[in-house]
PDB file of C-alpha atoms in Angstrom:
ATOM      1  CA  UNK A   1      98.078  56.366 115.177  1.00  0.00           C
ATOM      2  CA  UNK A   2      96.492  59.929 115.722  1.00  0.00           C
ATOM      3  CA  UNK A   3      97.327  59.653 119.462  1.00  0.00           C
ATOM      4  CA  UNK A   4     101.021  58.870 118.701  1.00  0.00           C
ATOM      5  CA  UNK A   5     101.573  61.924 116.601  1.00  0.00           C
ATOM      6  CA  UNK A   6      99.200  64.276 118.551  1.00  0.00           C
ATOM      7  CA  UNK A   7     101.938  66.567 119.809  1.00  0.00           C
ATOM      8  CA  UNK A   8     103.628  66.885 116.469  1.00  0.00           C
ATOM      9  CA  UNK A   9     100.271  67.604 114.721  1.00  0.00           C
ATOM     10  CA  UNK A  10      99.363  70.177 117.273  1.00  0.00           C
ATOM     11  CA  UNK A  11     102.680  71.925 116.885  1.00  0.00           C
ATOM     12  CA  UNK A  12     102.286  71.890 113.044  1.00  0.00           C
ATOM     13  CA  UNK A  13      98.885  73.334 113.361  1.00  0.00           C
ATOM     14  CA  UNK A  14      99.822  76.156 115.653  1.00  0.00           C
ATOM     15  CA  UNK A  15     102.749  77.086 113.381  1.00  0.00           C
ATOM     16  CA  UNK A  16     100.573  76.881 110.254  1.00  0.00           C
ATOM     17  CA  UNK A  17      97.755  79.092 111.804  1.00  0.00           C
ATOM     18  CA  UNK A  18     100.528  81.569 112.976  1.00  0.00           C
ATOM     19  CA  UNK A  19     101.180  82.337 109.286  1.00  0.00           C
ATOM     20  CA  UNK A  20      97.807  81.598 107.655  1.00  0.00           C
ATOM     21  CA  UNK A  21      94.505  82.876 108.923  1.00  0.00           C
ATOM     22  CA  UNK A  22      92.355  79.724 109.636  1.00  0.00           C
ATOM     23  CA  UNK A  23      89.431  81.421 107.884  1.00  0.00           C
ATOM     24  CA  UNK A  24      91.250  81.545 104.553  1.00  0.00           C
ATOM     25  CA  UNK A  25      91.410  77.859 104.512  1.00  0.00           C
ATOM     26  CA  UNK A  26      87.742  77.630 103.639  1.00  0.00           C
ATOM     27  CA  UNK A  27      88.461  78.619  99.972  1.00  0.00           C
ATOM     28  CA  UNK A  28      90.635  75.434  99.458  1.00  0.00           C
ATOM     29  CA  UNK A  29      89.479  71.889  98.885  1.00  0.00           C
ATOM     30  CA  UNK A  30      91.155  69.252 100.920  1.00  0.00           C
ATOM     31  CA  UNK A  31      93.211  68.185  97.843  1.00  0.00           C
ATOM     32  CA  UNK A  32      94.416  71.878  97.225  1.00  0.00           C
ATOM     33  CA  UNK A  33      95.337  72.128 100.918  1.00  0.00           C
ATOM     34  CA  UNK A  34      97.240  68.853 100.678  1.00  0.00           C
ATOM     35  CA  UNK A  35      99.107  70.261  97.629  1.00  0.00           C
ATOM     36  CA  UNK A  36      99.899  73.467  99.433  1.00  0.00           C
ATOM     37  CA  UNK A  37     101.338  71.643 102.480  1.00  0.00           C
ATOM     38  CA  UNK A  38     103.087  68.661 100.780  1.00  0.00           C
ATOM     39  CA  UNK A  39     103.749  70.042  97.260  1.00  0.00           C
ATOM     40  CA  UNK A  40     102.639  68.487  94.044  1.00  0.00           C
ATOM     41  CA  UNK A  41     103.985  65.419  91.979  1.00  0.00           C
ATOM     42  CA  UNK A  42     103.513  66.621  88.441  1.00  0.00           C
ATOM     43  CA  UNK A  43     104.583  64.019  85.908  1.00  0.00           C
ATOM     44  CA  UNK A  44     107.079  65.262  83.384  1.00  0.00           C
ATOM     45  CA  UNK A  45     107.191  63.823  79.927  1.00  0.00           C
ATOM     46  CA  UNK A  46     110.802  64.946  78.645  1.00  0.00           C
ATOM     47  CA  UNK A  47     109.852  64.159  74.964  1.00  0.00           C
ATOM     48  CA  UNK A  48     106.649  66.401  75.426  1.00  0.00           C
ATOM     49  CA  UNK A  49     108.929  69.153  76.959  1.00  0.00           C
ATOM     50  CA  UNK A  50     111.482  68.969  74.057  1.00  0.00           C
ATOM     51  CA  UNK A  51     108.644  68.892  71.475  1.00  0.00           C
ATOM     52  CA  UNK A  52     107.123  72.043  73.030  1.00  0.00           C
ATOM     53  CA  UNK A  53     110.213  74.169  72.540  1.00  0.00           C
ATOM     54  CA  UNK A  54     110.843  76.299  69.584  1.00  0.00           C
ATOM     55  CA  UNK A  55     114.227  77.844  69.426  1.00  0.00           C
ATOM     56  CA  UNK A  56     114.633  81.527  68.131  1.00  0.00           C
ATOM     57  CA  UNK A  57     118.411  82.033  67.731  1.00  0.00           C
ATOM     58  CA  UNK A  58     121.081  83.525  65.754  1.00  0.00           C
ATOM     59  CA  UNK A  59     123.428  80.668  66.935  1.00  0.00           C
ATOM     60  CA  UNK A  60     124.710  77.772  64.808  1.00  0.00           C
ATOM     61  CA  UNK A  61     123.126  75.463  67.285  1.00  0.00           C
ATOM     62  CA  UNK A  62     120.477  75.990  70.039  1.00  0.00           C
ATOM     63  CA  UNK A  63     121.683  76.778  73.545  1.00  0.00           C
ATOM     64  CA  UNK A  64     122.461  73.724  75.705  1.00  0.00           C
ATOM     65  CA  UNK A  65     119.241  73.056  77.555  1.00  0.00           C
ATOM     66  CA  UNK A  66     119.962  69.682  78.990  1.00  0.00           C
ATOM     67  CA  UNK A  67     116.536  69.409  80.503  1.00  0.00           C
ATOM     68  CA  UNK A  68     117.102  65.571  80.692  1.00  0.00           C
ATOM     69  CA  UNK A  69     119.820  66.295  83.310  1.00  0.00           C
ATOM     70  CA  UNK A  70     117.633  68.420  85.595  1.00  0.00           C
ATOM     71  CA  UNK A  71     115.456  66.900  88.181  1.00  0.00           C
ATOM     72  CA  UNK A  72     111.698  67.120  87.673  1.00  0.00           C
ATOM     73  CA  UNK A  73     110.845  69.685  90.288  1.00  0.00           C
ATOM     74  CA  UNK A  74     113.392  72.055  88.767  1.00  0.00           C
ATOM     75  CA  UNK A  75     111.895  71.518  85.332  1.00  0.00           C
ATOM     76  CA  UNK A  76     108.526  72.543  86.742  1.00  0.00           C
ATOM     77  CA  UNK A  77     110.056  75.674  88.312  1.00  0.00           C
ATOM     78  CA  UNK A  78     111.721  76.490  84.969  1.00  0.00           C
ATOM     79  CA  UNK A  79     108.369  76.342  83.202  1.00  0.00           C
ATOM     80  CA  UNK A  80     106.568  78.373  86.024  1.00  0.00           C
ATOM     81  CA  UNK A  81     109.352  81.049  85.650  1.00  0.00           C
ATOM     82  CA  UNK A  82     108.305  81.565  81.989  1.00  0.00           C
ATOM     83  CA  UNK A  83     104.560  80.988  82.473  1.00  0.00           C
ATOM     84  CA  UNK A  84     102.546  84.031  83.707  1.00  0.00           C
ATOM     85  CA  UNK A  85      99.898  82.144  85.603  1.00  0.00           C
ATOM     86  CA  UNK A  86     102.269  79.734  87.394  1.00  0.00           C
ATOM     87  CA  UNK A  87      99.812  76.802  86.922  1.00  0.00           C
ATOM     88  CA  UNK A  88     101.547  73.822  85.171  1.00  0.00           C
ATOM     89  CA  UNK A  89      98.509  71.436  85.556  1.00  0.00           C
ATOM     90  CA  UNK A  90      98.822  67.656  85.768  1.00  0.00           C
ATOM     91  CA  UNK A  91     101.354  67.411  83.033  1.00  0.00           C
ATOM     92  CA  UNK A  92     103.577  69.926  81.387  1.00  0.00           C
ATOM     93  CA  UNK A  93     102.656  69.405  77.659  1.00  0.00           C
ATOM     94  CA  UNK A  94      99.458  71.391  77.670  1.00  0.00           C
ATOM     95  CA  UNK A  95     101.157  74.323  79.254  1.00  0.00           C
ATOM     96  CA  UNK A  96     104.078  74.383  76.976  1.00  0.00           C
ATOM     97  CA  UNK A  97     102.301  75.393  73.723  1.00  0.00           C
ATOM     98  CA  UNK A  98     104.291  78.310  72.311  1.00  0.00           C
ATOM     99  CA  UNK A  99     107.167  78.002  75.018  1.00  0.00           C
ATOM    100  CA  UNK A 100     110.296  79.397  73.405  1.00  0.00           C
ATOM    101  CA  UNK A 101     114.093  79.381  74.227  1.00  0.00           C
ATOM    102  CA  UNK A 102     116.440  82.162  72.994  1.00  0.00           C
ATOM    103  CA  UNK A 103     120.029  82.018  72.515  1.00  0.00           C
ATOM    104  CA  UNK A 104     122.709  84.731  72.008  1.00  0.00           C
ATOM    105  CA  UNK A 105     126.254  84.512  70.613  1.00  0.00           C
ATOM    106  CA  UNK A 106     127.649  87.670  72.149  1.00  0.00           C
ATOM    107  CA  UNK A 107     130.500  86.871  74.577  1.00  0.00           C
ATOM    108  CA  UNK A 108     129.427  89.528  77.110  1.00  0.00           C
ATOM    109  CA  UNK A 109     126.150  87.683  77.433  1.00  0.00           C
ATOM    110  CA  UNK A 110     127.902  84.776  79.208  1.00  0.00           C
ATOM    111  CA  UNK A 111     127.792  86.572  82.477  1.00  0.00           C
ATOM    112  CA  UNK A 112     124.127  87.459  82.199  1.00  0.00           C
ATOM    113  CA  UNK A 113     121.399  85.402  83.976  1.00  0.00           C
ATOM    114  CA  UNK A 114     118.439  83.849  81.989  1.00  0.00           C
ATOM    115  CA  UNK A 115     115.500  85.960  81.920  1.00  0.00           C
ATOM    116  CA  UNK A 116     111.802  85.563  81.041  1.00  0.00           C
ATOM    117  CA  UNK A 117     109.047  87.391  79.277  1.00  0.00           C
ATOM    118  CA  UNK A 118     106.009  85.801  80.818  1.00  0.00           C
ATOM    119  CA  UNK A 119     103.688  87.642  78.454  1.00  0.00           C
ATOM    120  CA  UNK A 120     105.156  85.493  75.547  1.00  0.00           C
ATOM    121  CA  UNK A 121     106.132  82.346  77.504  1.00  0.00           C
ATOM    122  CA  UNK A 122     109.597  83.247  76.415  1.00  0.00           C
ATOM    123  CA  UNK A 123     112.647  82.051  78.248  1.00  0.00           C
ATOM    124  CA  UNK A 124     115.796  84.053  77.151  1.00  0.00           C
ATOM    125  CA  UNK A 125     118.966  82.078  77.417  1.00  0.00           C
ATOM    126  CA  UNK A 126     122.484  83.184  76.484  1.00  0.00           C
ATOM    127  CA  UNK A 127     124.503  80.567  74.798  1.00  0.00           C
ATOM    128  CA  UNK A 128     126.403  79.350  77.810  1.00  0.00           C
ATOM    129  CA  UNK A 129     129.536  77.361  77.233  1.00  0.00           C
ATOM    130  CA  UNK A 130     128.399  74.254  79.221  1.00  0.00           C
ATOM    131  CA  UNK A 131     125.285  72.593  80.653  1.00  0.00           C
ATOM    132  CA  UNK A 132     126.754  73.128  84.198  1.00  0.00           C
ATOM    133  CA  UNK A 133     126.980  76.834  83.658  1.00  0.00           C
ATOM    134  CA  UNK A 134     123.491  76.879  82.190  1.00  0.00           C
ATOM    135  CA  UNK A 135     122.114  74.824  85.077  1.00  0.00           C
ATOM    136  CA  UNK A 136     123.694  77.027  87.725  1.00  0.00           C
ATOM    137  CA  UNK A 137     122.580  80.359  86.175  1.00  0.00           C
ATOM    138  CA  UNK A 138     119.082  79.106  85.521  1.00  0.00           C
ATOM    139  CA  UNK A 139     118.906  77.651  89.063  1.00  0.00           C
ATOM    140  CA  UNK A 140     120.059  80.995  90.528  1.00  0.00           C
ATOM    141  CA  UNK A 141     117.573  83.076  88.471  1.00  0.00           C
ATOM    142  CA  UNK A 142     114.626  80.880  89.325  1.00  0.00           C
ATOM    143  CA  UNK A 143     115.380  80.241  92.957  1.00  0.00           C
ATOM    144  CA  UNK A 144     115.914  83.963  93.587  1.00  0.00           C
ATOM    145  CA  UNK A 145     112.196  84.504  92.883  1.00  0.00           C
ATOM    146  CA  UNK A 146     113.123  87.652  91.165  1.00  0.00           C
ATOM    147  CA  UNK A 147     111.859  89.211  87.738  1.00  0.00           C
ATOM    148  CA  UNK A 148     113.739  91.122  85.300  1.00  0.00           C
ATOM    149  CA  UNK A 149     116.020  92.997  87.798  1.00  0.00           C
ATOM    150  CA  UNK A 150     118.536  90.136  87.842  1.00  0.00           C
ATOM    151  CA  UNK A 151     118.690  89.704  84.058  1.00  0.00           C
TER     152      UNK A 151
END
């Protein structure tokens, strides 16, 4: 099989080495290197995720989180967005101790993006009118890889 994909493998290695110094790879185990290249398949227990949340809000009801409607990789990115060390481990439950959501009732807040205070594992969510608005705003904030400047 190696002979059949030799050209593709050589191209991948050349491209990989063009952006990462081969000497730096010595610090990674084979498993860590595999995770860097292929990503990670962290298991998400949605009940564990819900139980880890504590809402601090002046709203009559908590913000529309709708995590059950978000795909697992996005849930992980959401947790990473609020977690200073960015390490979510094998499951999310152990990371989420003290993970908070925050809602606001002020109408002008509807246009704001979610923001995070990583020191406190705090995700600040305006009380958006719908799950789709929440999902779109949260997705934009997280995928932009920005900090507080967009909030």
